[in-house]
RNA sequence: GGGCGCUUAGCUCAGUUGGUUAGAGCACCUCCCUUACAAGGAGGGGGUCGGGCGUUCGAGUCGCCCAGCGCCCACCA
């Protein structure tokens, strides 16, 4: 036995000592000799590498870790890799701010970049330095590498039992290869396609975005009532719009087919204010007679309804907003009057807000706006990370079919959702409503840089025009490729952009197009068939609910296509961590204390304890008080271990292997404890099997305090000074309970349990077998749980009597009378000596009664 | 507009198929240095289980209705 037990056990330094040891011993190494049924594989969310992790991440990753540790102890080879999601826009934005640069793909590679001295806090007014694409990518790589080191340090300190030899990054070679391979296969099967179509567009980042990244924000706006003129000169038609600046992009007016007010106008045309452009009046069921004046103008494109109308009514395209979010400079060819062009010239080059101001002034001057604008607040579509509303522009983009335009596929994905085990079950609703509400396919191309390149080139024809239908794709064996930096197969670099040459697709995939492949990346799909066969489909996907529509759904889509299977069996959905004031935690608020600060202050076990108290799927408020409780628990585990092990003197040692003696020799109170212990093991095991770590913790914890407060106190005297036989029963039971409790707490308080375990056991507690009642089944079966319950209740009453008389618990009691039902008195009789010893009771008498009561006569002579 | 979740002690939450006086921790109050633990321990006060109706011998637990909070989805001119 190892075992030097410190005089004053504490938590300080346990993280450093044990995480180092675990690393050296390979405690969490994945045993890849196990067949699939002996493996538990976890598709860990790769955290976004964007500066720092907050306490919410620490919380949900701990949830997963408790399950991983349970499964490992239950005998599974746990496949628990960790990834870093470093590609994509968040990193680009950080690099832009941190280094004060912007990517200009037309520039040549500089070779070096000098980091500004005050990096990260550039003076306001500083203008971003344009740098080449390659340099920009190098800076991205540099920054994420620094962050990933910090992230790993935190996860290790937190005690995540990750196998650190299995890590990946979403910009890494393996992820790029997997992303491109899957994309090429999607393309070959027709699941990926390119189309020139109206697209949600973020004007600040100048990239297309997907439906899943879009969100509504309540935004101030105003109704403007505008007059359209009838060609016969009769009364004007009034429409209401919140976007008068799009008047120049108007292609029609629309009203409901049954709206009698406008029926006579259908098929006729009207002329727009300011620009005098003739537009038809059309009918469509989506026009709401109740809204505004009941007739609306259709612009290309003001919102997604415009897109629907434009498509279904086959209207022309009159786009006036450029990719930079400004009104296009070129005069629209659909306007011909000098006056119209003059009006337009005044807004050309302005952003939409400036343009709106000017258009309103023009309308006021021309008398074509009725009354003042009417202020309202309405939902407007934003990119979830964006500051300005989305625009809709037509552009050529890549899509993956996700059921948004195809009922059969949609049904297939809904069925997949049904096959998945959702924890908690009601989270499936989010998946269903999202899939049912899809309005188009999944847009995966982004006009950005730090991402996985679309692995496609295009031929340039003899006239120097790019032919997007003449695609050139690489052989899978050459992946990953970068079409912007490498020539197309069969060409050389000098032919780039030349007639009869090629161009590379300059887009990258959205980060979700890679993240959706994490099970395939982690399990080394097509790269390591042996590993893949042992780990895929995976067992568990832990994630938060807000990315069900993105990460979870897109992963189901990709796995369905590549493996015709669900990527995992269970989806364990976690909630949010909220501030103590119930507001969603966010870094922007400042003053956020990071997980590492909490670990340093209270210990990793305390943070893990708090995290594991949050039930699956529910939001939790962060509470410092909870950390203190966890700390108390961890210290208690150390102290009670020290106490129990201290009882075992030389004479007793050696014979006291837990459960090593015939059950009949145990005292009734001890059997009673073992019977309760067995029940708790059953409950905790069942809870863990259902991935309900919080319940497992709660049951274990409740039993542990009952063990410390009541059982240990009751048998203390006997364990010190009882007859050999009675002593043995007590110390043996104490050790048996401890042996089980340490293992049951190991998934939660991984450091303190390891420390306590090391005082008397060989090996790591994290490699020990998960407790089972079968190890002491006969003893547990022989025990009556009532004995401990009644004994503890009587002891509590005696303590209460002393407490109310303000006496020390040490004070002797001359006589205690217990009135209770016969069966309970019978149970008490089995433990009378222990109760008397623990309560310092001279005489204990009992009397049958209907109700429980205790009278204690305190001996005040002392 | 449709849907999901929540509502139990001052606070944070348990309460698994309906079953004896509704639990825990924190906070608060009182007491105690008792041979593991004073960065401890032992006790105490505190709840008409959001409201209403119903099913039942019996409802915090099941059904319906209502309210408040949070969230998701929606074609939001």
Short mmCIF file of C-alpha atoms (C1' of nucleotides) in Angstrom, two decimals, chain A residues 8 211 216 240-242 286 288 291 296 305 378-379 381 430 549 615 629 632 636 639-640 643 695 698-699 709 713 716 720 796 799-800 806 810, chain B residues 2-5 11-16 25-26 30-44 70-77:
data_model
loop_
_atom_site.label_atom_id
_atom_site.label_comp_id
_atom_site.label_asym_id
_atom_site.label_seq_id
_atom_site.Cartn_x
_atom_site.Cartn_y
_atom_site.Cartn_z
CA UNK A 8 -4.04 18.01 7.49
CA UNK A 211 -30.28 30.16 -42.92
CA UNK A 216 -34.26 37.99 -35.93
CA UNK A 240 -46.48 51.16 -47.00
CA UNK A 241 -42.88 50.20 -46.70
CA UNK A 242 -40.15 50.15 -44.08
CA UNK A 286 -48.83 35.69 -49.28
CA UNK A 288 -51.71 40.12 -46.29
CA UNK A 291 -50.97 44.59 -43.24
CA UNK A 296 -46.99 45.96 -50.95
CA UNK A 305 -40.80 37.19 -48.98
CA UNK A 378 -40.16 45.07 -36.06
CA UNK A 379 -38.11 41.90 -36.43
CA UNK A 381 -32.96 39.50 -40.07
CA UNK A 430 -36.18 21.98 -31.74
CA UNK A 549 -30.19 23.53 -35.82
CA UNK A 615 -29.23 18.66 -14.76
CA UNK A 629 -20.05 23.29 -1.18
CA UNK A 632 -16.39 21.12 1.38
CA UNK A 636 -14.71 15.78 3.59
CA UNK A 639 -10.91 13.66 6.00
CA UNK A 640 -13.24 10.74 6.34
CA UNK A 643 -10.27 8.77 9.75
CA UNK A 695 -28.88 12.36 -10.37
CA UNK A 698 -27.14 13.76 -5.92
CA UNK A 699 -27.86 10.22 -4.72
CA UNK A 709 -22.96 12.24 9.92
CA UNK A 713 -20.69 8.57 14.48
CA UNK A 716 -16.99 5.27 16.05
CA UNK A 720 -12.14 2.22 18.49
CA UNK A 796 -30.61 12.99 16.21
CA UNK A 799 -28.42 15.55 19.90
CA UNK A 800 -31.38 17.88 19.66
CA UNK A 806 -27.06 24.30 25.10
CA UNK A 810 -20.26 15.04 24.88
"C1'" G B 2 -47.72 27.92 -33.81
"C1'" G B 3 -44.78 25.16 -30.38
"C1'" C B 4 -41.43 23.72 -26.18
"C1'" G B 5 -39.85 24.34 -21.25
"C1'" C B 11 -32.01 32.12 -2.80
"C1'" U B 12 -30.51 27.67 -5.98
"C1'" C B 13 -32.91 23.39 -6.81
"C1'" A B 14 -34.49 17.62 -5.70
"C1'" G B 15 -39.10 15.25 -5.44
"C1'" U B 16 -38.45 8.50 -11.17
"C1'" G B 25 -27.91 22.96 0.23
"C1'" C B 26 -27.07 28.16 0.80
"C1'" U B 30 -28.82 29.01 18.58
"C1'" C B 31 -25.27 25.93 20.57
"C1'" C B 32 -20.65 22.95 20.67
"C1'" C B 33 -13.08 22.97 20.24
"C1'" U B 34 -16.71 15.56 21.10
"C1'" U B 35 -9.88 11.18 20.11
"C1'" A B 36 -11.24 12.75 10.77
"C1'" C B 37 -12.67 17.55 9.73
"C1'" A B 38 -13.42 25.01 13.60
"C1'" A B 39 -12.06 27.34 5.84
"C1'" G B 40 -15.48 22.40 11.12
"C1'" G B 41 -19.70 19.92 13.83
"C1'" A B 42 -24.81 19.54 16.10
"C1'" G B 43 -29.59 21.73 16.13
"C1'" G B 44 -33.67 25.48 14.92
"C1'" G B 70 -37.68 31.98 -20.64
"C1'" C B 71 -36.78 29.89 -25.32
"C1'" C B 72 -37.66 27.87 -30.39
"C1'" C B 73 -40.07 28.26 -35.06
"C1'" A B 74 -42.96 31.29 -38.62
"C1'" C B 75 -43.83 34.46 -45.56
"C1'" C B 76 -42.27 40.07 -39.82
"C1'" A B 77 -44.50 44.92 -46.73
#
